[in-house]
Short mmCIF file of C-alpha atoms and ligand atoms in Angstrom, two decimals:
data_model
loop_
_atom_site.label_atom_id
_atom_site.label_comp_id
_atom_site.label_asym_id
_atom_site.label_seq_id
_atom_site.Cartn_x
_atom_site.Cartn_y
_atom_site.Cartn_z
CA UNK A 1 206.99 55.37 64.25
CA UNK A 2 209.81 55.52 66.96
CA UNK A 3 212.00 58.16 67.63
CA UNK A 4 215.40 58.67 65.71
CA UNK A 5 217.68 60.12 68.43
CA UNK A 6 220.84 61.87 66.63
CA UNK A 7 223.45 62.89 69.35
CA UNK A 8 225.30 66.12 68.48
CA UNK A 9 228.59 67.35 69.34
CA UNK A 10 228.22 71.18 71.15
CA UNK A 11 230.22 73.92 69.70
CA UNK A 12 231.26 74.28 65.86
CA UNK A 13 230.39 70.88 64.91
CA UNK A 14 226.98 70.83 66.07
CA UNK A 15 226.37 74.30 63.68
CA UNK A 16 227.65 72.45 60.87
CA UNK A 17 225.92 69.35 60.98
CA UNK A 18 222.63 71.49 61.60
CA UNK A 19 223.65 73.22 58.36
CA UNK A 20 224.29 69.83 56.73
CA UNK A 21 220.64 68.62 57.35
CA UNK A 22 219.06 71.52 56.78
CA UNK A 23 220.32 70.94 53.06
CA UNK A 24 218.28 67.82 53.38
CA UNK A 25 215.10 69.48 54.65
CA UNK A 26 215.51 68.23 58.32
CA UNK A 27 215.10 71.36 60.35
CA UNK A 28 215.40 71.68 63.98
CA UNK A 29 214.56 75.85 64.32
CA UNK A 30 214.81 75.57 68.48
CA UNK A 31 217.95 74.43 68.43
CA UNK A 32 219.32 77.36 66.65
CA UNK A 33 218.91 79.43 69.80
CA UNK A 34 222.13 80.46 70.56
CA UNK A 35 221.09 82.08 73.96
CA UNK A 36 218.59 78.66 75.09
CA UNK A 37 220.43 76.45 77.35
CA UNK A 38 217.85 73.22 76.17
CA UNK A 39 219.61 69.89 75.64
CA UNK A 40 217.54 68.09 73.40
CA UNK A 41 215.12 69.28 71.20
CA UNK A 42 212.70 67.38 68.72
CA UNK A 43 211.12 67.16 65.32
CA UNK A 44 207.93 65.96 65.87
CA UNK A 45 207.29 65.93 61.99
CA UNK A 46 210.21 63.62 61.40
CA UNK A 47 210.28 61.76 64.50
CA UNK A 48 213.58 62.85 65.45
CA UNK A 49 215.06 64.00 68.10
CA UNK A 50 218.50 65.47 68.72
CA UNK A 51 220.68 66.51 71.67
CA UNK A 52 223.90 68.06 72.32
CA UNK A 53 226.59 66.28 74.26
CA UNK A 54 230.88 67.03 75.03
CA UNK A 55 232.43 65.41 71.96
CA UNK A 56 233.99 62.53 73.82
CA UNK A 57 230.37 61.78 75.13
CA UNK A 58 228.78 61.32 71.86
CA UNK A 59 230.17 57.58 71.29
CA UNK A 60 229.38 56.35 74.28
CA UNK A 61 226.13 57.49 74.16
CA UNK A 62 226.07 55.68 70.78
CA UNK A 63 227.29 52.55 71.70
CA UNK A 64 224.60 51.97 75.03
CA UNK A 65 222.13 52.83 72.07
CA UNK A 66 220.47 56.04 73.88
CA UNK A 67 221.58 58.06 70.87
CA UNK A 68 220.74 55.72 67.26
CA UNK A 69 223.55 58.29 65.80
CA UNK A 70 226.00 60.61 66.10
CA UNK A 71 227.83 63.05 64.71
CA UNK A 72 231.49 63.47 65.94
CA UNK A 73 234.93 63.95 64.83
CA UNK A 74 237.02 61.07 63.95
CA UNK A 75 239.80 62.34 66.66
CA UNK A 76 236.81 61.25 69.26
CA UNK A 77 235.76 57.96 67.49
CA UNK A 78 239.77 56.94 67.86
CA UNK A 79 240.14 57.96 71.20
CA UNK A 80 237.53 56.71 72.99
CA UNK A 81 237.49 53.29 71.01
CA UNK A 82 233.99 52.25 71.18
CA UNK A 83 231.80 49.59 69.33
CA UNK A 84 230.09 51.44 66.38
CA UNK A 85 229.89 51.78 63.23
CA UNK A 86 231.00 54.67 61.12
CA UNK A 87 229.02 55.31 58.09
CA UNK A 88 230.23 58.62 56.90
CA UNK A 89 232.31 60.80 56.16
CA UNK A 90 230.91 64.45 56.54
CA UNK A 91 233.47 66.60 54.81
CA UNK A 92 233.53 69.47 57.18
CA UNK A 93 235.78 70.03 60.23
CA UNK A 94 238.67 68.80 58.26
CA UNK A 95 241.93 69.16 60.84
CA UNK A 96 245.15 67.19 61.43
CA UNK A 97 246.27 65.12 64.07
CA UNK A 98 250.13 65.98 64.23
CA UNK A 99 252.98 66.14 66.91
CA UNK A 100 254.13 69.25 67.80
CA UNK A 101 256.40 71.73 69.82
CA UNK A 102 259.20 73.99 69.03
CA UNK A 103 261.36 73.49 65.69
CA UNK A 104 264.51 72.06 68.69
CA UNK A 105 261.97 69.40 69.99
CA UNK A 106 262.39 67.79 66.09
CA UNK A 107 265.71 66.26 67.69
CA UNK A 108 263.72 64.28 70.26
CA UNK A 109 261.62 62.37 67.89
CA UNK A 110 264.24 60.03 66.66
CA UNK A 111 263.72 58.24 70.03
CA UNK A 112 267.59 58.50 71.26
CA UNK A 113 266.17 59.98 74.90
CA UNK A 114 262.78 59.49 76.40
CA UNK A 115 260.45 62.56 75.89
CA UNK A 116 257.10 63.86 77.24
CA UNK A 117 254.38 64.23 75.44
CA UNK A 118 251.02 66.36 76.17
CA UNK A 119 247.71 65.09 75.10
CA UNK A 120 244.12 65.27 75.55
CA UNK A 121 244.29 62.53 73.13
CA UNK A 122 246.16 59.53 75.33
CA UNK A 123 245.30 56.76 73.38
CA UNK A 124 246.06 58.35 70.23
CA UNK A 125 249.27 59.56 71.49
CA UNK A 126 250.40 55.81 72.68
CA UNK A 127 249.20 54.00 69.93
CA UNK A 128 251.19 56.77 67.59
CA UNK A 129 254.21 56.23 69.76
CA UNK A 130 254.37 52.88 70.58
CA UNK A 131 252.84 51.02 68.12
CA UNK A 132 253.91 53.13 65.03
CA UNK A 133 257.36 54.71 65.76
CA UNK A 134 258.24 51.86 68.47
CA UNK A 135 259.33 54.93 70.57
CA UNK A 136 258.85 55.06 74.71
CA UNK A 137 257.98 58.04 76.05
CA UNK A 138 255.70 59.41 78.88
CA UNK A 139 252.44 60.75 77.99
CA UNK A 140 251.04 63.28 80.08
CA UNK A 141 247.16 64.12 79.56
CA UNK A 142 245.82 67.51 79.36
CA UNK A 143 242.31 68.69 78.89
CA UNK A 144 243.14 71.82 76.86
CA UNK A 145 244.79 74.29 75.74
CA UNK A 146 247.78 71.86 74.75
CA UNK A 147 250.12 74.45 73.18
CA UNK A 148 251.15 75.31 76.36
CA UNK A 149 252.65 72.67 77.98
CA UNK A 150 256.26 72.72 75.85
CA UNK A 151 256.17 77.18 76.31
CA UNK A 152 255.91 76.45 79.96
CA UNK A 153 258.51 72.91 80.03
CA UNK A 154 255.91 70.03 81.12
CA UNK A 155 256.63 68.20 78.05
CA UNK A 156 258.76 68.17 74.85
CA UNK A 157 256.10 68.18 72.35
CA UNK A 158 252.20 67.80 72.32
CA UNK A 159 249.84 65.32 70.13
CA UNK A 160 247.01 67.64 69.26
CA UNK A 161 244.91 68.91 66.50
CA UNK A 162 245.90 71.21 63.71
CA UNK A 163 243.29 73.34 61.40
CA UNK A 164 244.64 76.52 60.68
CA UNK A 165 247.98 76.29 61.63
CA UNK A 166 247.63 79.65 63.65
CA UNK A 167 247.39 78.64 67.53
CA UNK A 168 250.78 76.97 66.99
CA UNK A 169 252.34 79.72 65.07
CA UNK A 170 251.04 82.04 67.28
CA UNK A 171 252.88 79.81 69.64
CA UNK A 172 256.23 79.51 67.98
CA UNK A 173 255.27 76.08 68.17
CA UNK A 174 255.28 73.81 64.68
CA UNK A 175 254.19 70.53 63.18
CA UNK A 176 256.75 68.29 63.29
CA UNK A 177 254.91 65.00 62.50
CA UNK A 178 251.42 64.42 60.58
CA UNK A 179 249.81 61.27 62.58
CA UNK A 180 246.37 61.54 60.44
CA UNK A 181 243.43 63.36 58.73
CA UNK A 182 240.63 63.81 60.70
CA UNK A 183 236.84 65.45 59.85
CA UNK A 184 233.24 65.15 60.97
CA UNK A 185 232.28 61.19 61.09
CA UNK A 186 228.18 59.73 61.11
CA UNK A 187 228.20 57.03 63.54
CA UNK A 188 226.01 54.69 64.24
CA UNK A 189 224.82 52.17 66.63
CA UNK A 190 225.18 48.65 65.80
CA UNK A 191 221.60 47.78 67.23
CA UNK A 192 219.51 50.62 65.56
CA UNK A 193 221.46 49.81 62.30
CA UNK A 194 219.62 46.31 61.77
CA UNK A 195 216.62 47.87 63.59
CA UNK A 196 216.04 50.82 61.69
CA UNK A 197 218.36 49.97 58.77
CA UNK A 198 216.12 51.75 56.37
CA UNK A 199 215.84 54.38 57.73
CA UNK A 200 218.70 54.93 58.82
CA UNK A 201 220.62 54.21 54.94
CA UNK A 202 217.98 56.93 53.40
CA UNK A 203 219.56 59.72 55.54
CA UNK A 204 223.34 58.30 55.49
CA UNK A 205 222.30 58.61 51.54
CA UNK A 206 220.45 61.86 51.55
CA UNK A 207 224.07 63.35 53.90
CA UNK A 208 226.15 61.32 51.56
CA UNK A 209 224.78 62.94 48.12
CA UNK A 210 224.56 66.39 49.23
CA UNK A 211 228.16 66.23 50.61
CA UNK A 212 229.69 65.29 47.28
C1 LIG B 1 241.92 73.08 69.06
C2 LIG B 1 243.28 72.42 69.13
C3 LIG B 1 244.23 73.58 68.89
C4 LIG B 1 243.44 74.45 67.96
C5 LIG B 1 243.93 74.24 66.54
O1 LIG B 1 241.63 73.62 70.30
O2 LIG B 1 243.49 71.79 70.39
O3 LIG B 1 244.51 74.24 70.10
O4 LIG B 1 242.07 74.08 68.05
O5 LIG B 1 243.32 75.12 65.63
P1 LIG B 1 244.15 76.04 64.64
O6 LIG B 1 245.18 75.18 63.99
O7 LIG B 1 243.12 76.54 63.67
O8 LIG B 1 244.76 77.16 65.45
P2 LIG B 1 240.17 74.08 70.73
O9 LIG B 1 239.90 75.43 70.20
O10 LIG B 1 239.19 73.03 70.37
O11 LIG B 1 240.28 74.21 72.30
P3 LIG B 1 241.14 73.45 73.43
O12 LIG B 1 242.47 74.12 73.45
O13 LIG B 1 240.36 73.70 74.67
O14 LIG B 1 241.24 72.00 73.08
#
C-alpha cells in the first residue's frame, strides 16, 4: 500500500488536528515532541505519513500532490486560491475574518475618501473591498502582528483575524465589519482523490462523525 501523506499546519492547528485523529485511533506519538525539531514523521502501521509546513504552504503543497491532504484554515485556502478540493469542515479553530481599527476609522468605510488597509491577507482584503463593497482603497500587506499598523498611522484599518476579541481590545482597536467565518478545513488533492478515493472518504468519514 502507498503512503498517505497528510500536510499539517505548525503551531495550534497542527495540536488540534493531532487531537482530532487520535479520536480516530491514528496516532503519530513522535510528533508530539514538543522539543524535536523533525519535519515529517510516519505511521508505518497505517501507511501514513505527516509533516508540518507554514499555513500558507500547506495548499500548495496540496495542489503539486506532494501532500494527498491537508489540514489548514479556511483564511489560507481563500488566500492563496489554489486548485483543491475541500472536504471538511473540522470544527475547531473557529475565528472571524473582520475589518478593523479604532471605533473613528468606522467613518472611512462608507468609501467617501480612499483608505489604507493592512493585511497579511491581500487577496482577501481586495476581493472584500472591491468586489463586495465596490470601495477603492490601497492595501498594504503585512506579515504580522496587524494590530499595529492603525496605533502607529500606516493604515486606517486592518483585514485580519478575530478569535477572542482580546488582541484588539487590548489594542483599543474594534471590529467594525464581519467579512466571514473561518475554522480548520480537510483539503484534498484532486489527483489522490480519484486515486485513493477510498481511502481517502473512510477517514473524511471517520473526522466527519467524530466531529459532530
Ligand atoms: C492572530 C491574528 C490576531 C490574533 C487574534 O495572530 O492576526 O492578531 O491572532 O486573536 P484574538 O482575537 O484571540 O486576540 P497570531 O497570533 O496568529 O499572530 P500574528 O500576529 O503573527 O499573525
Amino acid at each position: 500500500m502507498k503512503y498517505l501523506t497528510i500536510a499539517l499546519t505548525k503551531g495550534r492547528l497542527a495540536s488540534k488536528t493531532l487531537e482530532c485523529l487520535e479520536k480516530i485511533g491514528i496516532t503519530c506519538e513522535e510528533m508530539k515532541d514538543k522539543s524535536s525539531r523533525k519535519l515529517i514523521f510516519v505511521n508505518e502501521e497505517l501507511k501514513l505519513r505527516f509533516f508540518l509546513a507554514k499555513g500558507p504552504d500547506v495548499p500548495t503543497y496540496v495542489e503539486y500532490g506532494a501532500a494527498d491532504i491537508g489540514v489548514v484554515g479556511k483564511d489560507t485556502i481563500v488566500e492563496e486560491g489554489r486548485k483543491l478540493f475541500e472536504v471538511l469542515d473540522l470544527g475547531f479553530g473557529n475565528c472571524r475574518m473582520c475589518v478593523c481599527g479604532p471605533a473613528s476609522a468606522r467613518e472611512f468605510l462608507d468609501g467617501s475618501r480612499q483608505i489604507r488597509v493592512a493585511t497579511k491577507y491581500p487577496n482577501i482584503a481586495k476581493d472584500y473591498f472591491y468586489n463586495k463593497k465596490h470601495q477603492t482603497v490601497e492595501i498594504i500587506k503585512l506579515n504580522g502582528s496587524i494590530e499595529l499598523a492603525p496605533i502607529v498611522g500606516l493604515s486606517e484599518v486592518i483585514v485580519d483575524i478575530v478569535e477572542t476579541g482580546s488582541t484588539l481590545k487590548e489594542n483599543g482597536l474594534e471590529v467594525l465589519e464581519e467579512i466571514c467565518p473561518l475554522s480548520a478545513r480537510m483539503v484534498v488533492n484532486q489527483v489522490s482523490m480519484r486515486m485513493e478515493g477510498e481511502r481517502i472518504k473512510k477517514l473524511i468519514n471517520q473526522l466527519r462523525e467524530k466531529s459532530e
